Amino acid sequence: MTGWRRLAAISAIAVVVIAAVVVAITVGLGPKGRPAGHSSPEPALPRTPLAIPAPATGAYFGAWVDPTMYGQHGHIGAVRALQQQIGRRLDIVHIYLRQDAAFPTSSDLAFMRQGSTLLVSWALNDSRGIAAGEWDASIRQRAREMKALGKPVFLEWRWEMDRPNIRSVVGSPADYIAAWKHIRMIFAQQHATNVAWVWCPTARGFASGRAQAYYPGNDEVDWVCADAYPRPGTQASFADVVHPFLAWAARHPEPIMIGEYGVPQSYDAKHRAQWLHDAEQTVVRDRQIKALVYFDSNITGPSPLTSYGLDAGPLAALRAIADNRYFNPRNVPVNRN
């Protein structure tokens, strides 16, 4: 065989081999280049500067305030009334955002105008559907809405995900983590860089070992958080309730938020006040805790076991926390308008 014919034959064989390799790689891939029947993980997102950095000293102070009257004016009035009672503006106003609710509302905007930062607990309760892309349009809309605020906002997607009674919508820890990463990816695509990502299970979930499994990872979370309530029928202190969570969080670099905490009306007035003083002392001692947000509400009507609304004794104790300079890193005055 002459030299040029030998070269031509080798080239032809190479083409056939390359074509076979391409076919072999292509077979089994889905329409977007993913292996058929398998979902690839979300791409890792680069770390960006914190939308809401922790204060250098002290801790932010906030609350969810249950309105006594239905509607936006009722919510504004309830927050203003609490601010009058404690003598200052809240650093953080906690709100809850249902899956299909409008955002922002007139009350949300009013809280931002007075200088408070929103903590948004967002209930989009379908982890598997989220990870599969079924909610992408809704997630993009939420990302655009939060970006349009033009100010930093704390965001808790599906807080207390470790509660057994919502396992049917949260799914497994792997389902939840996949959904968390998918939501973050969409927010990044929409350039909603004003959002601080808050991961917030229950404090008691760390004692049982359930909560830790849902952690998306240090690169996925800006603030670690827990909701802290004594178990109904017990007399546990705030320090006892949060201890397992704080021990876990100490091994992670993120600042800590207590996203909800409350002392039930089943405790006597003296014990309720002492419980809140214990919360104050616990936070001041643990310098990783950078935000403390009270839950001023009754979950199931008049039941004292799940009623955390403030009356004279606890209100005085909460005001003592509000008066502590440690919980006023911004030196914010009360808005009396």
mmCIF file of C-alpha atoms in Angstrom:
data_model
loop_
_atom_site.group_PDB
_atom_site.id
_atom_site.type_symbol
_atom_site.label_atom_id
_atom_site.label_comp_id
_atom_site.label_asym_id
_atom_site.label_seq_id
_atom_site.Cartn_x
_atom_site.Cartn_y
_atom_site.Cartn_z
ATOM 1 C CA MET A 1 0.000 0.000 0.000
ATOM 2 C CA THR A 2 1.408 3.371 -0.983
ATOM 3 C CA GLY A 3 2.036 6.017 1.653
ATOM 4 C CA TRP A 4 -0.919 8.219 0.767
ATOM 5 C CA ARG A 5 -3.317 5.235 0.614
ATOM 6 C CA ARG A 6 -2.075 4.006 4.011
ATOM 7 C CA LEU A 7 -2.681 7.512 5.468
ATOM 8 C CA ALA A 8 -6.156 7.651 3.926
ATOM 9 C CA ALA A 9 -7.038 4.255 5.396
ATOM 10 C CA ILE A 10 -5.847 5.265 8.869
ATOM 11 C CA SER A 11 -7.859 8.491 8.655
ATOM 12 C CA ALA A 12 -11.000 6.606 7.651
ATOM 13 C CA ILE A 13 -10.606 4.222 10.583
ATOM 14 C CA ALA A 14 -10.159 7.177 12.955
ATOM 15 C CA VAL A 15 -13.348 8.809 11.683
ATOM 16 C CA VAL A 16 -15.298 5.597 12.274
ATOM 17 C CA VAL A 17 -13.914 5.239 15.805
ATOM 18 C CA ILE A 18 -14.697 8.856 16.700
ATOM 19 C CA ALA A 19 -18.208 8.520 15.319
ATOM 20 C CA ALA A 20 -18.752 5.360 17.363
ATOM 21 C CA VAL A 21 -17.558 7.101 20.540
ATOM 22 C CA VAL A 22 -19.901 10.055 19.907
ATOM 23 C CA VAL A 23 -22.843 7.701 19.392
ATOM 24 C CA ALA A 24 -21.961 5.762 22.541
ATOM 25 C CA ILE A 25 -21.799 8.948 24.598
ATOM 26 C CA THR A 26 -24.984 10.353 23.116
ATOM 27 C CA VAL A 27 -27.046 7.208 23.669
ATOM 28 C CA GLY A 28 -28.746 7.407 27.055
ATOM 29 C CA LEU A 29 -28.650 11.199 27.284
ATOM 30 C CA GLY A 30 -31.808 13.148 27.765
ATOM 31 C CA PRO A 31 -32.854 16.150 25.665
ATOM 32 C CA LYS A 32 -30.619 18.496 27.659
ATOM 33 C CA GLY A 33 -27.573 16.246 27.632
ATOM 34 C CA ARG A 34 -28.323 14.618 30.995
ATOM 35 C CA PRO A 35 -28.241 10.841 31.431
ATOM 36 C CA ALA A 36 -31.722 9.478 30.800
ATOM 37 C CA GLY A 37 -33.495 8.646 34.000
ATOM 38 C CA HIS A 38 -31.037 10.631 36.149
ATOM 39 C CA SER A 39 -31.049 14.220 37.391
ATOM 40 C CA SER A 40 -27.770 16.070 37.629
ATOM 41 C CA PRO A 41 -27.020 18.192 40.702
ATOM 42 C CA GLU A 42 -27.450 21.948 40.582
ATOM 43 C CA PRO A 43 -24.210 23.748 39.652
ATOM 44 C CA ALA A 44 -22.326 25.220 42.579
ATOM 45 C CA LEU A 45 -22.969 28.937 42.972
ATOM 46 C CA PRO A 46 -20.095 31.287 43.781
ATOM 47 C CA ARG A 47 -20.082 32.869 47.205
ATOM 48 C CA THR A 48 -21.109 36.526 47.151
ATOM 49 C CA PRO A 49 -20.841 39.197 49.851
ATOM 50 C CA LEU A 50 -23.513 38.793 52.506
ATOM 51 C CA ALA A 51 -26.628 40.746 51.644
ATOM 52 C CA ILE A 52 -27.069 41.356 55.375
ATOM 53 C CA PRO A 53 -23.797 41.023 57.277
ATOM 54 C CA ALA A 54 -23.849 40.279 60.973
ATOM 55 C CA PRO A 55 -23.273 43.312 63.192
ATOM 56 C CA ALA A 56 -19.714 43.609 64.432
ATOM 57 C CA THR A 57 -20.998 43.775 67.987
ATOM 58 C CA GLY A 58 -24.381 42.994 69.444
ATOM 59 C CA ALA A 59 -27.406 41.420 67.801
ATOM 60 C CA TYR A 60 -30.399 42.570 65.775
ATOM 61 C CA PHE A 61 -33.732 42.630 67.613
ATOM 62 C CA GLY A 62 -37.062 41.840 65.977
ATOM 63 C CA ALA A 63 -40.487 40.225 66.200
ATOM 64 C CA TRP A 64 -43.451 38.761 64.429
ATOM 65 C CA VAL A 65 -46.468 40.673 65.737
ATOM 66 C CA ASP A 66 -49.861 39.059 65.248
ATOM 67 C CA PRO A 67 -52.348 41.763 64.171
ATOM 68 C CA THR A 68 -55.433 42.161 66.328
ATOM 69 C CA MET A 69 -57.403 43.336 63.273
ATOM 70 C CA TYR A 70 -57.396 41.637 59.892
ATOM 71 C CA GLY A 71 -55.740 43.425 56.973
ATOM 72 C CA GLN A 72 -52.732 45.548 56.177
ATOM 73 C CA HIS A 73 -53.670 48.429 58.461
ATOM 74 C CA GLY A 74 -54.145 45.979 61.301
ATOM 75 C CA HIS A 75 -50.659 44.557 60.831
ATOM 76 C CA ILE A 76 -49.073 48.010 60.640
ATOM 77 C CA GLY A 77 -50.971 49.053 63.756
ATOM 78 C CA ALA A 78 -49.885 45.960 65.688
ATOM 79 C CA VAL A 79 -46.198 46.490 64.914
ATOM 80 C CA ARG A 80 -46.403 50.177 65.788
ATOM 81 C CA ALA A 81 -48.177 49.375 69.054
ATOM 82 C CA LEU A 82 -45.425 46.945 70.094
ATOM 83 C CA GLN A 83 -42.762 49.476 69.134
ATOM 84 C CA GLN A 84 -44.485 52.070 71.319
ATOM 85 C CA GLN A 85 -44.582 49.600 74.206
ATOM 86 C CA ILE A 86 -40.900 48.693 74.005
ATOM 87 C CA GLY A 87 -39.779 52.232 73.180
ATOM 88 C CA ARG A 88 -37.938 51.577 69.927
ATOM 89 C CA ARG A 89 -38.192 50.437 66.315
ATOM 90 C CA LEU A 90 -37.694 46.800 65.453
ATOM 91 C CA ASP A 91 -34.524 45.978 63.521
ATOM 92 C CA ILE A 92 -36.338 43.006 61.963
ATOM 93 C CA VAL A 93 -40.040 42.593 61.214
ATOM 94 C CA HIS A 94 -40.955 38.968 60.586
ATOM 95 C CA ILE A 95 -43.643 38.204 57.993
ATOM 96 C CA TYR A 96 -45.073 34.983 56.535
ATOM 97 C CA LEU A 97 -45.584 34.571 52.805
ATOM 98 C CA ARG A 98 -47.983 31.911 51.570
ATOM 99 C CA GLN A 99 -47.397 30.103 48.326
ATOM 100 C CA ASP A 100 -49.798 32.248 46.283
ATOM 101 C CA ALA A 101 -49.835 35.476 48.328
ATOM 102 C CA ALA A 102 -49.070 38.907 46.907
ATOM 103 C CA PHE A 103 -45.701 40.430 47.753
ATOM 104 C CA PRO A 104 -44.783 43.011 48.825
ATOM 105 C CA THR A 105 -47.917 44.211 50.605
ATOM 106 C CA SER A 106 -48.525 47.747 51.782
ATOM 107 C CA SER A 107 -47.585 46.694 55.317
ATOM 108 C CA ASP A 108 -44.323 45.130 54.086
ATOM 109 C CA LEU A 109 -43.413 48.422 52.413
ATOM 110 C CA ALA A 110 -44.396 50.401 55.509
ATOM 111 C CA PHE A 111 -42.046 48.342 57.670
ATOM 112 C CA MET A 112 -39.218 48.897 55.210
ATOM 113 C CA ARG A 113 -39.879 52.640 55.076
ATOM 114 C CA GLN A 114 -39.512 52.880 58.841
ATOM 115 C CA GLY A 115 -36.054 51.316 58.505
ATOM 116 C CA SER A 116 -36.778 47.710 59.519
ATOM 117 C CA THR A 117 -35.479 44.707 57.581
ATOM 118 C CA LEU A 118 -37.985 42.057 56.529
ATOM 119 C CA LEU A 119 -37.548 38.429 57.564
ATOM 120 C CA VAL A 120 -39.715 36.563 55.031
ATOM 121 C CA SER A 121 -40.787 33.002 55.853
ATOM 122 C CA TRP A 122 -41.880 31.660 52.479
ATOM 123 C CA ALA A 123 -44.071 28.555 52.238
ATOM 124 C CA LEU A 124 -43.570 26.960 48.835
ATOM 125 C CA ASN A 125 -44.276 23.437 49.996
ATOM 126 C CA ASP A 126 -43.291 21.009 47.244
ATOM 127 C CA SER A 127 -39.638 19.997 47.380
ATOM 128 C CA ARG A 128 -39.775 17.369 44.651
ATOM 129 C CA GLY A 129 -41.765 19.609 42.313
ATOM 130 C CA ILE A 130 -39.369 22.492 42.918
ATOM 131 C CA ALA A 131 -36.292 20.400 42.126
ATOM 132 C CA ALA A 132 -38.004 19.057 38.996
ATOM 133 C CA GLY A 133 -38.595 22.601 37.703
ATOM 134 C CA GLU A 134 -42.380 22.601 38.099
ATOM 135 C CA TRP A 135 -42.365 25.864 40.091
ATOM 136 C CA ASP A 136 -39.697 27.763 38.140
ATOM 137 C CA ALA A 137 -42.053 30.494 36.927
ATOM 138 C CA SER A 138 -43.302 31.188 40.472
ATOM 139 C CA ILE A 139 -39.778 31.169 41.872
ATOM 140 C CA ARG A 140 -38.554 33.583 39.190
ATOM 141 C CA GLN A 141 -41.451 35.894 40.025
ATOM 142 C CA ARG A 142 -40.577 35.833 43.732
ATOM 143 C CA ALA A 143 -36.931 36.528 42.905
ATOM 144 C CA ARG A 144 -37.894 39.539 40.798
ATOM 145 C CA GLU A 145 -40.209 40.837 43.533
ATOM 146 C CA MET A 146 -37.500 40.633 46.168
ATOM 147 C CA LYS A 147 -34.883 42.153 43.891
ATOM 148 C CA ALA A 148 -37.269 45.042 43.150
ATOM 149 C CA LEU A 149 -37.405 45.934 46.853
ATOM 150 C CA GLY A 150 -34.002 47.514 46.396
ATOM 151 C CA LYS A 151 -33.089 46.751 50.011
ATOM 152 C CA PRO A 152 -31.689 43.690 51.782
ATOM 153 C CA VAL A 153 -34.166 41.058 52.930
ATOM 154 C CA PHE A 154 -33.828 37.884 54.985
ATOM 155 C CA LEU A 155 -35.443 34.864 53.289
ATOM 156 C CA GLU A 156 -36.384 31.584 54.976
ATOM 157 C CA TRP A 157 -37.667 29.140 52.402
ATOM 158 C CA ARG A 158 -39.719 26.405 54.102
ATOM 159 C CA TRP A 159 -38.718 27.034 57.702
ATOM 160 C CA GLU A 160 -39.107 24.212 60.277
ATOM 161 C CA MET A 161 -38.664 21.674 57.489
ATOM 162 C CA ASP A 162 -37.732 19.032 60.067
ATOM 163 C CA ARG A 163 -41.229 18.875 61.596
ATOM 164 C CA PRO A 164 -42.609 15.350 61.091
ATOM 165 C CA ASN A 165 -46.114 16.647 60.347
ATOM 166 C CA ILE A 166 -44.984 18.334 57.089
ATOM 167 C CA ARG A 167 -42.799 15.502 55.804
ATOM 168 C CA SER A 168 -45.344 14.799 53.037
ATOM 169 C CA VAL A 169 -44.576 18.136 51.347
ATOM 170 C CA VAL A 170 -40.964 18.606 52.436
ATOM 171 C CA GLY A 171 -39.900 15.118 51.414
ATOM 172 C CA SER A 172 -36.611 13.577 52.471
ATOM 173 C CA PRO A 173 -33.552 15.636 53.455
ATOM 174 C CA ALA A 174 -32.148 14.977 49.964
ATOM 175 C CA ASP A 175 -35.386 16.267 48.391
ATOM 176 C CA TYR A 176 -35.288 19.402 50.507
ATOM 177 C CA ILE A 177 -31.624 20.143 49.785
ATOM 178 C CA ALA A 178 -32.124 19.674 46.036
ATOM 179 C CA ALA A 179 -35.051 22.114 46.137
ATOM 180 C CA TRP A 180 -33.060 24.659 48.202
ATOM 181 C CA LYS A 181 -30.219 24.621 45.687
ATOM 182 C CA HIS A 182 -32.640 24.927 42.763
ATOM 183 C CA ILE A 183 -34.320 27.973 44.300
ATOM 184 C CA ARG A 184 -30.975 29.633 45.000
ATOM 185 C CA MET A 185 -29.866 28.992 41.421
ATOM 186 C CA ILE A 186 -32.966 30.744 40.046
ATOM 187 C CA PHE A 187 -32.504 33.713 42.402
ATOM 188 C CA ALA A 188 -28.893 33.967 41.235
ATOM 189 C CA GLN A 189 -30.024 33.911 37.608
ATOM 190 C CA GLN A 190 -32.390 36.804 38.399
ATOM 191 C CA HIS A 191 -29.533 38.690 40.153
ATOM 192 C CA ALA A 192 -31.498 38.923 43.412
ATOM 193 C CA THR A 193 -28.303 39.561 45.356
ATOM 194 C CA ASN A 194 -30.092 41.525 48.101
ATOM 195 C CA VAL A 195 -31.448 38.260 49.577
ATOM 196 C CA ALA A 196 -29.785 36.783 52.675
ATOM 197 C CA TRP A 197 -30.485 33.033 52.845
ATOM 198 C CA VAL A 198 -31.630 31.854 56.269
ATOM 199 C CA TRP A 199 -31.882 28.115 57.010
ATOM 200 C CA CYS A 200 -34.230 27.640 59.959
ATOM 201 C CA PRO A 201 -35.343 24.275 61.393
ATOM 202 C CA THR A 202 -36.657 23.774 64.933
ATOM 203 C CA ALA A 203 -34.282 23.900 67.884
ATOM 204 C CA ARG A 204 -35.727 20.669 69.252
ATOM 205 C CA GLY A 205 -34.922 19.007 65.908
ATOM 206 C CA PHE A 206 -31.230 19.184 66.818
ATOM 207 C CA ALA A 207 -31.861 17.306 70.047
ATOM 208 C CA SER A 208 -33.578 14.513 68.112
ATOM 209 C CA GLY A 209 -30.999 14.535 65.299
ATOM 210 C CA ARG A 210 -33.576 15.274 62.564
ATOM 211 C CA ALA A 211 -32.680 18.871 61.765
ATOM 212 C CA GLN A 212 -29.012 18.398 60.871
ATOM 213 C CA ALA A 213 -29.828 16.136 57.920
ATOM 214 C CA TYR A 214 -31.599 18.997 56.100
ATOM 215 C CA TYR A 215 -28.586 21.333 56.107
ATOM 216 C CA PRO A 216 -27.763 22.381 52.508
ATOM 217 C CA GLY A 217 -24.119 23.201 53.327
ATOM 218 C CA ASN A 218 -22.021 26.190 54.326
ATOM 219 C CA ASP A 219 -21.777 27.425 50.730
ATOM 220 C CA GLU A 220 -25.590 27.463 50.417
ATOM 221 C CA VAL A 221 -26.532 29.340 53.588
ATOM 222 C CA ASP A 222 -25.836 32.880 54.824
ATOM 223 C CA TRP A 223 -27.397 32.614 58.311
ATOM 224 C CA VAL A 224 -28.146 29.488 60.343
ATOM 225 C CA CYS A 225 -31.290 29.702 62.411
ATOM 226 C CA ALA A 226 -33.608 27.808 64.742
ATOM 227 C CA ASP A 227 -37.095 28.378 66.140
ATOM 228 C CA ALA A 228 -36.977 27.905 69.908
ATOM 229 C CA TYR A 229 -39.959 26.992 72.086
ATOM 230 C CA PRO A 230 -40.166 24.836 75.202
ATOM 231 C CA ARG A 231 -41.987 21.577 74.540
ATOM 232 C CA PRO A 232 -45.615 21.899 75.738
ATOM 233 C CA GLY A 233 -46.018 20.617 79.261
ATOM 234 C CA THR A 234 -42.347 21.095 80.174
ATOM 235 C CA GLN A 235 -40.549 23.859 82.056
ATOM 236 C CA ALA A 236 -37.349 23.972 79.993
ATOM 237 C CA SER A 237 -35.400 27.237 79.995
ATOM 238 C CA PHE A 238 -34.447 29.069 76.816
ATOM 239 C CA ALA A 239 -30.840 27.930 77.285
ATOM 240 C CA ASP A 240 -31.963 24.309 77.557
ATOM 241 C CA VAL A 241 -34.090 24.579 74.406
ATOM 242 C CA VAL A 242 -31.366 26.076 72.211
ATOM 243 C CA HIS A 243 -28.348 24.200 73.572
ATOM 244 C CA PRO A 244 -28.317 21.350 70.989
ATOM 245 C CA PHE A 245 -28.672 23.860 68.144
ATOM 246 C CA LEU A 246 -25.941 26.172 69.452
ATOM 247 C CA ALA A 247 -23.569 23.228 69.902
ATOM 248 C CA TRP A 248 -24.127 22.256 66.261
ATOM 249 C CA ALA A 249 -23.897 25.849 64.962
ATOM 250 C CA ALA A 250 -20.593 26.440 66.757
ATOM 251 C CA ARG A 251 -19.000 24.094 64.207
ATOM 252 C CA HIS A 252 -20.195 26.274 61.304
ATOM 253 C CA PRO A 253 -18.995 29.729 60.257
ATOM 254 C CA GLU A 254 -22.352 31.433 59.661
ATOM 255 C CA PRO A 255 -23.955 33.933 62.060
ATOM 256 C CA ILE A 256 -26.893 32.622 64.080
ATOM 257 C CA MET A 257 -30.468 33.871 64.106
ATOM 258 C CA ILE A 258 -33.201 32.801 66.490
ATOM 259 C CA GLY A 259 -36.037 33.188 63.978
ATOM 260 C CA GLU A 260 -38.857 32.546 66.427
ATOM 261 C CA TYR A 261 -38.876 32.168 70.172
ATOM 262 C CA GLY A 262 -41.591 32.470 72.765
ATOM 263 C CA VAL A 263 -42.607 31.528 76.267
ATOM 264 C CA PRO A 264 -46.123 30.062 76.607
ATOM 265 C CA GLN A 265 -48.864 31.508 78.761
ATOM 266 C CA SER A 266 -49.034 28.174 80.589
ATOM 267 C CA TYR A 267 -46.008 29.411 82.569
ATOM 268 C CA ASP A 268 -46.876 31.778 85.431
ATOM 269 C CA ALA A 269 -46.061 35.476 84.985
ATOM 270 C CA LYS A 270 -42.849 35.334 87.038
ATOM 271 C CA HIS A 271 -41.583 32.270 85.172
ATOM 272 C CA ARG A 272 -42.391 33.847 81.785
ATOM 273 C CA ALA A 273 -40.382 36.951 82.645
ATOM 274 C CA GLN A 274 -37.478 34.824 83.909
ATOM 275 C CA TRP A 275 -37.552 32.745 80.703
ATOM 276 C CA LEU A 276 -37.107 35.910 78.625
ATOM 277 C CA HIS A 277 -34.303 37.193 80.877
ATOM 278 C CA ASP A 278 -32.596 33.832 80.363
ATOM 279 C CA ALA A 279 -32.954 34.284 76.592
ATOM 280 C CA GLU A 280 -31.315 37.695 76.840
ATOM 281 C CA GLN A 281 -28.393 36.366 78.882
ATOM 282 C CA THR A 282 -27.910 33.338 76.619
ATOM 283 C CA VAL A 283 -27.655 35.500 73.507
ATOM 284 C CA VAL A 284 -25.271 37.983 75.087
ATOM 285 C CA ARG A 285 -22.983 35.132 76.186
ATOM 286 C CA ASP A 286 -22.941 33.470 72.754
ATOM 287 C CA ARG A 287 -21.385 36.036 70.400
ATOM 288 C CA GLN A 288 -22.246 33.937 67.328
ATOM 289 C CA ILE A 289 -25.948 34.770 67.829
ATOM 290 C CA LYS A 290 -26.542 37.926 65.809
ATOM 291 C CA ALA A 291 -30.349 38.186 65.603
ATOM 292 C CA LEU A 292 -33.197 37.465 68.038
ATOM 293 C CA VAL A 293 -36.810 37.572 66.793
ATOM 294 C CA TYR A 294 -39.776 37.103 69.164
ATOM 295 C CA PHE A 295 -43.031 35.366 68.126
ATOM 296 C CA ASP A 296 -45.791 37.570 69.556
ATOM 297 C CA SER A 297 -48.749 35.388 68.660
ATOM 298 C CA ASN A 298 -51.079 32.624 69.745
ATOM 299 C CA ILE A 299 -50.853 29.615 67.431
ATOM 300 C CA THR A 300 -54.064 27.769 68.258
ATOM 301 C CA GLY A 301 -56.396 30.318 69.746
ATOM 302 C CA PRO A 302 -56.743 30.508 73.521
ATOM 303 C CA SER A 303 -54.709 27.401 74.451
ATOM 304 C CA PRO A 304 -52.111 28.547 77.018
ATOM 305 C CA LEU A 305 -49.718 25.806 75.875
ATOM 306 C CA THR A 306 -49.303 27.425 72.448
ATOM 307 C CA SER A 307 -50.059 31.065 73.260
ATOM 308 C CA TYR A 308 -47.014 33.320 73.228
ATOM 309 C CA GLY A 309 -48.710 36.725 73.141
ATOM 310 C CA LEU A 310 -47.208 39.297 75.478
ATOM 311 C CA ASP A 311 -48.920 40.621 78.574
ATOM 312 C CA ALA A 312 -47.635 42.890 81.350
ATOM 313 C CA GLY A 313 -44.950 40.619 82.856
ATOM 314 C CA PRO A 314 -43.372 39.281 79.666
ATOM 315 C CA LEU A 315 -43.771 42.641 77.945
ATOM 316 C CA ALA A 316 -41.631 44.289 80.620
ATOM 317 C CA ALA A 317 -39.010 41.575 80.160
ATOM 318 C CA LEU A 318 -39.042 42.031 76.373
ATOM 319 C CA ARG A 319 -38.654 45.768 76.824
ATOM 320 C CA ALA A 320 -35.599 45.094 79.003
ATOM 321 C CA ILE A 321 -34.073 43.193 76.094
ATOM 322 C CA ALA A 322 -34.975 46.038 73.729
ATOM 323 C CA ASP A 323 -33.352 48.532 76.117
ATOM 324 C CA ASN A 324 -30.107 46.550 76.275
ATOM 325 C CA ARG A 325 -27.569 48.315 74.056
ATOM 326 C CA TYR A 326 -26.327 44.915 72.926
ATOM 327 C CA PHE A 327 -29.594 44.497 70.996
ATOM 328 C CA ASN A 328 -29.427 47.901 69.353
ATOM 329 C CA PRO A 329 -26.442 47.685 66.971
ATOM 330 C CA ARG A 330 -27.998 50.304 64.678
ATOM 331 C CA ASN A 331 -29.024 52.718 67.469
ATOM 332 C CA VAL A 332 -32.494 52.919 65.987
ATOM 333 C CA PRO A 333 -35.212 55.114 67.542
ATOM 334 C CA VAL A 334 -38.897 54.248 67.687
ATOM 335 C CA ASN A 335 -41.017 55.544 64.815
ATOM 336 C CA ARG A 336 -43.995 57.278 66.406
ATOM 337 C CA ASN A 337 -45.736 58.377 63.197
#
